[in-house]
Coordinates of C-alpha atoms (C1' of nucleotides) in Angstrom, one line a residue:
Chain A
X1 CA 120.5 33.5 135.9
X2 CA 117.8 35.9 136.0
X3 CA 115.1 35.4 133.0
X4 CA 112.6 38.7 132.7
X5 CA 109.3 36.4 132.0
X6 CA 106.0 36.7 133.1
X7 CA 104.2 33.8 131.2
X8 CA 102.5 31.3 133.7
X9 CA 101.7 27.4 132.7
X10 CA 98.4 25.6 132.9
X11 CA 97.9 22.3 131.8
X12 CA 94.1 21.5 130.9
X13 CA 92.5 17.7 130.4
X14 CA 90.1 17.0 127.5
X15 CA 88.5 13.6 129.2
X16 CA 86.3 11.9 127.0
X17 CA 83.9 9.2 128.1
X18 CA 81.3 7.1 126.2
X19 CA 78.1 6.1 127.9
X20 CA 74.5 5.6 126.7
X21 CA 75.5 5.8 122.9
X22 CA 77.0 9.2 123.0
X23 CA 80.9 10.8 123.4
X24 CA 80.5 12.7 127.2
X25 CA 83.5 15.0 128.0
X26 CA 84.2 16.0 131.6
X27 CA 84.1 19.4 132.5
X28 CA 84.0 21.4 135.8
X29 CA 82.0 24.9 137.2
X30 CA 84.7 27.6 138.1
X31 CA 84.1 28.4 141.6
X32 CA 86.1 31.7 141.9
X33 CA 87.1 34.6 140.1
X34 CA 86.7 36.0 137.0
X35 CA 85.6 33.1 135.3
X36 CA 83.0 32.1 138.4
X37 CA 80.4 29.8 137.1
X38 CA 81.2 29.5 134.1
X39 CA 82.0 25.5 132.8
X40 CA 85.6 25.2 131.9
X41 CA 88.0 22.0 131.0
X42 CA 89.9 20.2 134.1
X43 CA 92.9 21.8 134.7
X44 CA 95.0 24.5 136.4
X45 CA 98.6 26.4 137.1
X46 CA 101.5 24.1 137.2
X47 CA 103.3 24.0 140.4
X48 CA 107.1 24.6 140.7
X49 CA 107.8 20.9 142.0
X50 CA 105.6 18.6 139.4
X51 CA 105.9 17.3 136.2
X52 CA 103.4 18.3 133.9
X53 CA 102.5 14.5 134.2
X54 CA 102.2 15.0 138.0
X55 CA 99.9 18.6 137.6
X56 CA 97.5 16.8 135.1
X57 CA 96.8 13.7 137.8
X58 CA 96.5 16.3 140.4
X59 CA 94.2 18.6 138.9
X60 CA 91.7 15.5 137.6
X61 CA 92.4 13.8 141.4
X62 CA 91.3 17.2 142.9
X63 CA 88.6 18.5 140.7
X64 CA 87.2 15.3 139.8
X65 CA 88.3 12.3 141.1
X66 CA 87.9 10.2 138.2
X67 CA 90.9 7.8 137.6
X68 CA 91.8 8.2 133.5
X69 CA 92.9 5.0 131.6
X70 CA 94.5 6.5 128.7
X71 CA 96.5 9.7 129.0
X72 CA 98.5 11.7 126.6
X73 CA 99.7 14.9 125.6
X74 CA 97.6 16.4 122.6
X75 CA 98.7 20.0 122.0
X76 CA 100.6 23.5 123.6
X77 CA 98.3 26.6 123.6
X78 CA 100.3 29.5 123.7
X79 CA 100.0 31.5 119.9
X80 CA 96.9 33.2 121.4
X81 CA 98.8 35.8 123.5
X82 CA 95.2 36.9 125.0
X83 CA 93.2 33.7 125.7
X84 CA 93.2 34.6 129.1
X85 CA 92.4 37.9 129.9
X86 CA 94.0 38.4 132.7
X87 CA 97.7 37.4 132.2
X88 CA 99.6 35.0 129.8
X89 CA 98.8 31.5 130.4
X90 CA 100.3 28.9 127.9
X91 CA 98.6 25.8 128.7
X92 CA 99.8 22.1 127.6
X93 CA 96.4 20.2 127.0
X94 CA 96.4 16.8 127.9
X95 CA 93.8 13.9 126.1
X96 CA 92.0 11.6 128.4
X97 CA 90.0 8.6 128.0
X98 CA 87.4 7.0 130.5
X99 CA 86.6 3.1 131.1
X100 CA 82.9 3.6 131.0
X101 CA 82.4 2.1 134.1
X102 CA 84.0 4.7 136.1
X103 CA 82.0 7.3 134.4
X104 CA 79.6 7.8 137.7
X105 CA 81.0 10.8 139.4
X106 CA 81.3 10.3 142.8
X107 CA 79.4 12.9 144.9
X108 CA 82.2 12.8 148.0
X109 CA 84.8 14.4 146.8
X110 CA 85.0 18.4 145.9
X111 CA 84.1 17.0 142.2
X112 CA 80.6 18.7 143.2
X113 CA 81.1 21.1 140.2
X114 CA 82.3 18.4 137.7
X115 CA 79.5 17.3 135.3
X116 CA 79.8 15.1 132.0
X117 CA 78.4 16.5 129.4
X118 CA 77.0 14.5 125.8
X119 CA 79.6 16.0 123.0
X120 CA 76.5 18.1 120.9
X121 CA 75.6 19.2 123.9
X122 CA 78.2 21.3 125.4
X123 CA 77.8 24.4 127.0
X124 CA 80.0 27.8 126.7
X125 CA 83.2 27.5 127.5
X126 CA 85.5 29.4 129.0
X127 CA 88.9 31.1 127.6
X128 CA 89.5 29.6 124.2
X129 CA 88.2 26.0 125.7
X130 CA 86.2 25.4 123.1
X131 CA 88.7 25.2 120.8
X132 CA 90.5 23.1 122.7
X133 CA 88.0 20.4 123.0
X134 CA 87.7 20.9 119.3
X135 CA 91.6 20.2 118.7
X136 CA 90.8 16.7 120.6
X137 CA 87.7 15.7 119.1
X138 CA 90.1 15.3 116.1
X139 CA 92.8 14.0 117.6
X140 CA 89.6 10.9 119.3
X141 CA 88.8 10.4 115.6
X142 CA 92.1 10.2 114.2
X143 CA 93.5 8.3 116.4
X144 CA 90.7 5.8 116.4
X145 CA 91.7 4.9 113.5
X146 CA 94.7 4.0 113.9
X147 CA 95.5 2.8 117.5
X148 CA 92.9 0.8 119.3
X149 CA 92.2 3.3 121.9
X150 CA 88.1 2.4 121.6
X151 CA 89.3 -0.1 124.1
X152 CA 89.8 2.6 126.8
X153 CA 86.3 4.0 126.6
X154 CA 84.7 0.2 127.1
X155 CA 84.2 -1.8 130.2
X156 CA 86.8 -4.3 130.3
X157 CA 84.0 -7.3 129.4
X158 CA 81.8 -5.6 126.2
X159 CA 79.3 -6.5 123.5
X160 CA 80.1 -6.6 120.1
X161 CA 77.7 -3.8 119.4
X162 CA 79.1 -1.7 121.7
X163 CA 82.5 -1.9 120.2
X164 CA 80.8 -1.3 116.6
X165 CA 78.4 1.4 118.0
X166 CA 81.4 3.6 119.5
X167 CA 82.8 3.6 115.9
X168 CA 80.0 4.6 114.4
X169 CA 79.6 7.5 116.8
X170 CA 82.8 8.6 117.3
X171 CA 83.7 8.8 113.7
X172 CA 80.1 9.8 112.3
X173 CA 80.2 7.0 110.4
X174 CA 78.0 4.0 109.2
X175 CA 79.3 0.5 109.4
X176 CA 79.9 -3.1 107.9
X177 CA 79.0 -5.3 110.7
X178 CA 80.2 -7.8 109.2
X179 CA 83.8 -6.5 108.2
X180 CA 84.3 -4.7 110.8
X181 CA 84.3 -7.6 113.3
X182 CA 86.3 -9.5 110.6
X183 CA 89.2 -6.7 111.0
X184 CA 89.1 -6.2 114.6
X185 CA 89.5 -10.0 115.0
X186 CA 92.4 -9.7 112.1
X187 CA 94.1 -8.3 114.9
X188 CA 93.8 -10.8 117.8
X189 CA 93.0 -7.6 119.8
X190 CA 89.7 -8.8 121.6
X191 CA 88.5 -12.3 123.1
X192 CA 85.3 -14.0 123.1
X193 CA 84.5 -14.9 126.6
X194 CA 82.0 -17.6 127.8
X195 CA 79.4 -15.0 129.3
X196 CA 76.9 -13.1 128.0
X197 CA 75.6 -9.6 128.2
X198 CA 72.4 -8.9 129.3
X199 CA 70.3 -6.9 126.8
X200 CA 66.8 -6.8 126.2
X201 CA 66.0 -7.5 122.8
X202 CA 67.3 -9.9 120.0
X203 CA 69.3 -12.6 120.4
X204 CA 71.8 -13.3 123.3
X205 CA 75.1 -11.8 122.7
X206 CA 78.6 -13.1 124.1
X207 CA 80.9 -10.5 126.7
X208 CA 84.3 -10.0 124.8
X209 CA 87.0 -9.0 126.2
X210 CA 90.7 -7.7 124.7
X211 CA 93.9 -9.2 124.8
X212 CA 96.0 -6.4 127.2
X213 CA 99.2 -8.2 125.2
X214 CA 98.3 -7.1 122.0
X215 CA 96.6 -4.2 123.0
X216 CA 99.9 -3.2 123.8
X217 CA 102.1 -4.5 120.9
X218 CA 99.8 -2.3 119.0
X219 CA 100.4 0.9 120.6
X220 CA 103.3 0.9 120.6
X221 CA 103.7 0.2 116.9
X222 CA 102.4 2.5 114.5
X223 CA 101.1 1.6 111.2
X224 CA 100.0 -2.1 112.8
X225 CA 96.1 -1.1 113.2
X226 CA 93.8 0.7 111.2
X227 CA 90.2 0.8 110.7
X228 CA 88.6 2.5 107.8
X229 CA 84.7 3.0 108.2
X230 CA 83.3 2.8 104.3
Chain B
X1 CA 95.6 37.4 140.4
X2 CA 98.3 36.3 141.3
X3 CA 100.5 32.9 140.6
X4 CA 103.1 31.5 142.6
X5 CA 105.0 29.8 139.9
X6 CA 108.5 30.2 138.5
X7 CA 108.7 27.9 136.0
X8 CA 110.0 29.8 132.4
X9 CA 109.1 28.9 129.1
X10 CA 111.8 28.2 125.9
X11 CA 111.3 27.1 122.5
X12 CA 113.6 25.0 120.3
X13 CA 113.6 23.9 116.8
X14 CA 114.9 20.6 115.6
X15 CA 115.3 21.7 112.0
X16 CA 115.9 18.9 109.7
X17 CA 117.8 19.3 106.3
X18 CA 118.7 16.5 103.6
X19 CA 122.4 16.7 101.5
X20 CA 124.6 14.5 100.1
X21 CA 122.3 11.9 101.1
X22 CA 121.9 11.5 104.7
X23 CA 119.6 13.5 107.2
X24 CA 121.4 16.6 108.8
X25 CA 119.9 18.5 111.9
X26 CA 120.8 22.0 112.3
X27 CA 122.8 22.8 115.6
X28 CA 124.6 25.9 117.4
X29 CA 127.1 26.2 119.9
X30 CA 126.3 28.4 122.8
X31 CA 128.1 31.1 123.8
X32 CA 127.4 32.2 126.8
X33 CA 127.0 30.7 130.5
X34 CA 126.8 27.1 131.9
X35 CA 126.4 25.5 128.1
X36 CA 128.8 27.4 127.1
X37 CA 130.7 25.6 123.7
X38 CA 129.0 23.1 124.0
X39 CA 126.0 22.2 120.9
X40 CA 122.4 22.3 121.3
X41 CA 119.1 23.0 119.6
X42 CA 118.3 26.7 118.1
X43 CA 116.1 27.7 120.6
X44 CA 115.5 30.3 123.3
X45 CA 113.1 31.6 125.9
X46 CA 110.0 32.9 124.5
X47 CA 109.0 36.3 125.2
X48 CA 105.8 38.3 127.4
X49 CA 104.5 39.5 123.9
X50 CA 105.1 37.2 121.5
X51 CA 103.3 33.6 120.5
X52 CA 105.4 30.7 121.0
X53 CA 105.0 30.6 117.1
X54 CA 106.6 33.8 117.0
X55 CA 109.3 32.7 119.4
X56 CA 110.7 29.6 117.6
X57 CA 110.6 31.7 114.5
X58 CA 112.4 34.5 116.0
X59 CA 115.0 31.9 117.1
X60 CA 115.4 30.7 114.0
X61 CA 116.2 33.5 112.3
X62 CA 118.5 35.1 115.2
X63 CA 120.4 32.3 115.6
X64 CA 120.9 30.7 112.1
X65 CA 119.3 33.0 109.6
X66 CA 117.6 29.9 108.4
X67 CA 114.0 30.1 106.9
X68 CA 112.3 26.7 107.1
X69 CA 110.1 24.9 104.9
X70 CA 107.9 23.2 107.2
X71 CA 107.0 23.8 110.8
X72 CA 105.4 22.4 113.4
X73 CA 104.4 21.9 116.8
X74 CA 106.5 18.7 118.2
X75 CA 106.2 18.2 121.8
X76 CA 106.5 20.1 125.1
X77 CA 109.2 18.5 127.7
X78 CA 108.3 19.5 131.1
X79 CA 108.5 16.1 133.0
X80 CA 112.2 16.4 134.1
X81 CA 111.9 19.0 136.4
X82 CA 115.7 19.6 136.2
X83 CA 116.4 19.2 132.5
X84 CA 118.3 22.7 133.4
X85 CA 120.0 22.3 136.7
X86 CA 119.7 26.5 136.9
X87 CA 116.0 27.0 137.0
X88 CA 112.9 24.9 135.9
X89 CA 111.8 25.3 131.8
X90 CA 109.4 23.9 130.2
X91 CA 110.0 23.8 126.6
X92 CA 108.2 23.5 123.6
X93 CA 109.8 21.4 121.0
X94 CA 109.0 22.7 117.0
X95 CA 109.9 20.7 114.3
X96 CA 111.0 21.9 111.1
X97 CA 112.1 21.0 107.5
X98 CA 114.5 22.9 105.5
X99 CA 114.6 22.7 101.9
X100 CA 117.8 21.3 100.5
X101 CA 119.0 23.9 98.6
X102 CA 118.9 26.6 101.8
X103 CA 121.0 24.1 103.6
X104 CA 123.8 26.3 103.5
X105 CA 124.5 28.9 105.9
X106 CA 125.1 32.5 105.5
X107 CA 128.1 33.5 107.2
X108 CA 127.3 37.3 107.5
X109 CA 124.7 36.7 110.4
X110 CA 125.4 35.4 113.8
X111 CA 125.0 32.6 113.1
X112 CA 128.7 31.9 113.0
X113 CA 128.1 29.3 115.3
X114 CA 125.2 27.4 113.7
X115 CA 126.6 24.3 111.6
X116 CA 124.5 21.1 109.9
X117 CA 125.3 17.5 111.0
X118 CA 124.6 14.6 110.2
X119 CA 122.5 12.5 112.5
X120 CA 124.9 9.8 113.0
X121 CA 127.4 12.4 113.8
X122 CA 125.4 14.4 116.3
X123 CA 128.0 15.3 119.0
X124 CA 127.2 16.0 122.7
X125 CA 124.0 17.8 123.4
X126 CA 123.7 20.7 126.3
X127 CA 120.4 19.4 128.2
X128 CA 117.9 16.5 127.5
X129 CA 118.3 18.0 123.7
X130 CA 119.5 14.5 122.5
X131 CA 116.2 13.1 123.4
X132 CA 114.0 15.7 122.0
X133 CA 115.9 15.0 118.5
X134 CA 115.8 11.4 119.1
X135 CA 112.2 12.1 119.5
X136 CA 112.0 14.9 116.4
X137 CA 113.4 11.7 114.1
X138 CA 110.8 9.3 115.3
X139 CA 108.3 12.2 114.2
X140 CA 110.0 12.7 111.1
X141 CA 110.0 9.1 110.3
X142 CA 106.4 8.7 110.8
X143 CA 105.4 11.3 109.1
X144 CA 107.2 10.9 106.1
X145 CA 105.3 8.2 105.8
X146 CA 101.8 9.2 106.0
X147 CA 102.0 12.9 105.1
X148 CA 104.0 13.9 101.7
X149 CA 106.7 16.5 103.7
X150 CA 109.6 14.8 102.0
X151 CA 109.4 17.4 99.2
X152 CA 109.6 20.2 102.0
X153 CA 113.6 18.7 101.9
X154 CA 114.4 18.8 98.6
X155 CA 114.8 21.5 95.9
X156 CA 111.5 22.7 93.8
X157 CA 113.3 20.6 91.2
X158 CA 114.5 17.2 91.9
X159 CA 115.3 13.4 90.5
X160 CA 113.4 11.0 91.1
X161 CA 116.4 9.1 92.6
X162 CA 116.5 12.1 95.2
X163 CA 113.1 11.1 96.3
X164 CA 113.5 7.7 96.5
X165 CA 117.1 8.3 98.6
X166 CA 115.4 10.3 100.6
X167 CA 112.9 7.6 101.7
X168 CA 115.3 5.1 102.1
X169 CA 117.9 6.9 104.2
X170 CA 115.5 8.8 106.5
X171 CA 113.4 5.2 107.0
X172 CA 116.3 3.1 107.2
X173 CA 114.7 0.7 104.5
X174 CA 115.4 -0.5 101.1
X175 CA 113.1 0.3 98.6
X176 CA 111.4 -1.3 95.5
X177 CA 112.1 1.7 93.1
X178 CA 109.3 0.8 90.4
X179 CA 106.7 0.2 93.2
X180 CA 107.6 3.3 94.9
X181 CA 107.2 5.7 91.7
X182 CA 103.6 3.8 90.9
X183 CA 102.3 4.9 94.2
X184 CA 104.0 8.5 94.7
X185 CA 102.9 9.0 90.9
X186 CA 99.3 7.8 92.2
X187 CA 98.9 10.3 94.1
X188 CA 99.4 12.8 91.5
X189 CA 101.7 15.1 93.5
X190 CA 104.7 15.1 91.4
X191 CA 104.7 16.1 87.9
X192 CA 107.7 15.7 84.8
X193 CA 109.3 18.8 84.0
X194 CA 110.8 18.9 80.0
X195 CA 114.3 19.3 82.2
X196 CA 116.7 16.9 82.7
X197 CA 119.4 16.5 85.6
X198 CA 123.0 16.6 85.8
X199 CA 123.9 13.6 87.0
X200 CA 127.9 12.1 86.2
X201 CA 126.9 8.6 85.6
X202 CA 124.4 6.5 83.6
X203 CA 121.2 7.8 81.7
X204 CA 120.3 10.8 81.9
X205 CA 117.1 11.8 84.5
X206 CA 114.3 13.8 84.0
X207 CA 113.9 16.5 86.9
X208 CA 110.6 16.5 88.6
X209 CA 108.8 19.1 90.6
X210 CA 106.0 18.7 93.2
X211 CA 102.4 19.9 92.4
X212 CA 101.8 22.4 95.8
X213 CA 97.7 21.9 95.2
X214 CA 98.1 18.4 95.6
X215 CA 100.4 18.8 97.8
X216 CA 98.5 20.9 100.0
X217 CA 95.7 19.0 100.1
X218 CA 97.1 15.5 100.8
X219 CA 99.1 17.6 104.0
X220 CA 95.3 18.5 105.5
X221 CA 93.4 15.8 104.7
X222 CA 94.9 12.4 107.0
X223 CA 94.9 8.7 105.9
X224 CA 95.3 10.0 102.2
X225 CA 98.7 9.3 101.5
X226 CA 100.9 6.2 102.5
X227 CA 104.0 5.5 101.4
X228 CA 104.5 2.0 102.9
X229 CA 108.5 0.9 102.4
X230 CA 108.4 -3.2 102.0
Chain C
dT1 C1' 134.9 2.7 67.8
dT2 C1' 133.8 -0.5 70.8
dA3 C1' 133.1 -2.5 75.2
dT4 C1' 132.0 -1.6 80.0
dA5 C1' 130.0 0.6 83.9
dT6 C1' 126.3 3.1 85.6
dT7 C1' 121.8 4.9 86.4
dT8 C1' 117.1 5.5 84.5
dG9 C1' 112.7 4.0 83.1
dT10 C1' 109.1 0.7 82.6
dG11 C1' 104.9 -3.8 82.9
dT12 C1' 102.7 -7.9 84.4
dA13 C1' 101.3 -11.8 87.1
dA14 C1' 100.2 -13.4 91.7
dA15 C1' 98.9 -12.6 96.3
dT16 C1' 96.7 -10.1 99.6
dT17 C1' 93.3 -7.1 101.3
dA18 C1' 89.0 -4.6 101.1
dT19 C1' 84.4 -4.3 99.8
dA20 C1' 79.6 -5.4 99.0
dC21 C1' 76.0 -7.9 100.4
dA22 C1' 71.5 -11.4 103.1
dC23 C1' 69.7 -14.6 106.0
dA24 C1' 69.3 -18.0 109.8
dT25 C1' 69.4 -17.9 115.0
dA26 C1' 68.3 -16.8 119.7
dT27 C1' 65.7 -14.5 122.8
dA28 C1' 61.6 -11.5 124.9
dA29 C1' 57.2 -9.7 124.6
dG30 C1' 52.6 -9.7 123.2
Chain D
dC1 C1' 52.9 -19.2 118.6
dT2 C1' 53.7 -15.1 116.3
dT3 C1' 56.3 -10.9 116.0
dA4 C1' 59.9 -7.8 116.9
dT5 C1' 64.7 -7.3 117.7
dA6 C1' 69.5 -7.8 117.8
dT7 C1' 73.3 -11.3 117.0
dG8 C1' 76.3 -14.1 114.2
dT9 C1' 78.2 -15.7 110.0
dG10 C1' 80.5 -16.6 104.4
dT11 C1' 81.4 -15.7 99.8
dA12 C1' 82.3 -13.6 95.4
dT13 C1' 84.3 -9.4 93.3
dA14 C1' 87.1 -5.5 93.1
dA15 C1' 91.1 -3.1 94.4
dT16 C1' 95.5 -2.8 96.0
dT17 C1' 100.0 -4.4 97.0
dT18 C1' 103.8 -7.1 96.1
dA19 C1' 107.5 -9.4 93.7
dC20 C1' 110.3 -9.3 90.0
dA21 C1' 114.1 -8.2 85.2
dC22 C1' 115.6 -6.0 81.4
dA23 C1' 116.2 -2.5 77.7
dA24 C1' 117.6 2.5 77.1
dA25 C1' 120.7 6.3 77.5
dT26 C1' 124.8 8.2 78.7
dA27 C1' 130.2 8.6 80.2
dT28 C1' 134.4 6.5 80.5
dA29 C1' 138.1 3.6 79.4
dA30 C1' 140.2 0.5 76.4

DNA sequence: TTATATTTGTGTAAATTATACACATATAAG
DNA sequence: CTTATATGTGTATAATTTACACAAATATAA
């Protein structure tokens, strides 16, 4: 069976970290080509033998070396015929999230190029990249809402107020302390633990951690979790 | 540049229609080569110059002549590698809703082969199709709970009765009929008209239509609309 | 014409959930 | 020992969701 098409696949990661009170996204410095130098999303052609599971691993493994700790497929690019000048690339963008505690690049690996950058403070992108990151910026908020994926961007012991501080953040939203930690304990979703974190001000404030068991349950079921910032 | 890759590109559509209350899916039965007679999803490989928006729609109307409702990007399969034992394709899966009183096909097109079923009648599917409608219901089911697309399967005009039918059959749920019109009417997106159905049996029912502003809004905005079935 | 079957249309009380809101506590630094 | 800073906690009110039953309007059959 002979098919006459000449569309190559990409598939491109939108990894989001959160450190130092701000939403980081990973991106990498083109080496080569038209596009040299410019700072693009992790990603690349898909190769005739991988999943497009497999090339997303790969391409973060290669270009980055950071392990991911949430992955999913956000969106197919392909209705711009154009977004890459020099043929027709569809590309099947993938969603990432980052443990914070993995967010240190290391400098061994070929991830020289590979920077994280704060979310307001991204540079330009290449192809239609920007838009891209845009797509997943929604899909972070929404799905904050509604699946407790924060968890993925935490440490696996945190503080309170780092929980409460990513929701604010993320979502550009103010808070309820207080109900907020009344609904996210609703859930059974996070533990107090008998340590404490060390901060510098203000009272001493307990580690928490969360309960992988229900952190699952509530994945997988839809409509079990939802928090609504006033 | 050039890529070594030869991996092709399809769309299909899992187009979902409502009649006779149950949930029908739109199928045709291939004519040509290694699938050939057997049933799968409208769908086709997309071409060099056209988006894969353009493609599904194309496909659509080729093969069935349908024009949908509703459509939407679904999912892209690429992670069996052999989901076609000829070649490698990735596809893109659209979902789409038809409107109730299109359901019927034209028989002047080509679409000779295109026929509705219902979903607990699906027969055997060419490929991993089953899944990818298996999935397209999962989708269907979710959203019709948090986004008000039931209306994009029934007629501009329609009893209440339909509506509430339509949630229970495509959820699989009973329902609490005056709880359910307190909330739907909440939301202000369906209106009385002065008309009244034709139904055989029992009082006589108003015929409702939807408002498309409200309607149109409560589709962009998320976490607006919730129709939660007890 | 009357009784029966069938579907529509409607309200209220109770339970649950969400919201608004303020101060005592534990520490570090001065 | 005073001050600054962040943590940890409860309650009253409002809003929403749930549970629940019967009269009204028609067609059909007796």
């Amino acid at each position: 069976m002979v098919i006459n098409q000449n569309i190559k696949i990409a598939v491109d990661a939108i990894v989001f970290g959160f450190a130092n009170n701000a939403l980081h996204v990973l991106l990498i410095k083109q080496k080569y080509g038209l596009i040299k130098n410019q700072w693009a999303l992790v990603g690349g052609f898909v190769k005739d033998d991988e999943t497009l599971y497999q090339a997303v691993n790969r391409e973060l493994e290669e270009e980055t070396g950071v392990k991911v700790n949430y992955l999913e497929q956000l969106y197919t690019f392909g209705d711009d015929i154009h977004r890459d000048p020099r043929l027709r690339v569809v590309t099947i963008a993938y969603f990432a999230l980052v443990n914070s505690t993995k967010l240190v690049l290391k400098a061994d690996t070929d991830a020289e190029d590979a920077k994280w950058f704060q979310i307001d403070q991204i540079p330009k992108l290449a192809f239609d990249h920007i838009s891209i990151l845009e797509c997943a910026k929604k899909r972070l908020q929404s799905k904050l809402t509604y699946q407790p994926i924060g968890f993925d961007l935490l440490p696996k012991e945190f503080l309170f107020s780092e929980l409460e501080n990513l929701y604010c953040i993320i979502l550009e939203k103010d808070i309820d302390r207080r109900n907020f930690r009344k609904k996210i304990m609703s859930y059974g979703i996070v533990e107090e633990t008998e340590k404490y974190g060390s901060n510098k001000n203000g009272r001493p404030a307990k580690l928490f951690k969360f309960n992988k068991m229900k952190y699952n349950k509530l994945l997988k079921d839809d409509f079990q979790f939802y928090i609504n910032l006033a």
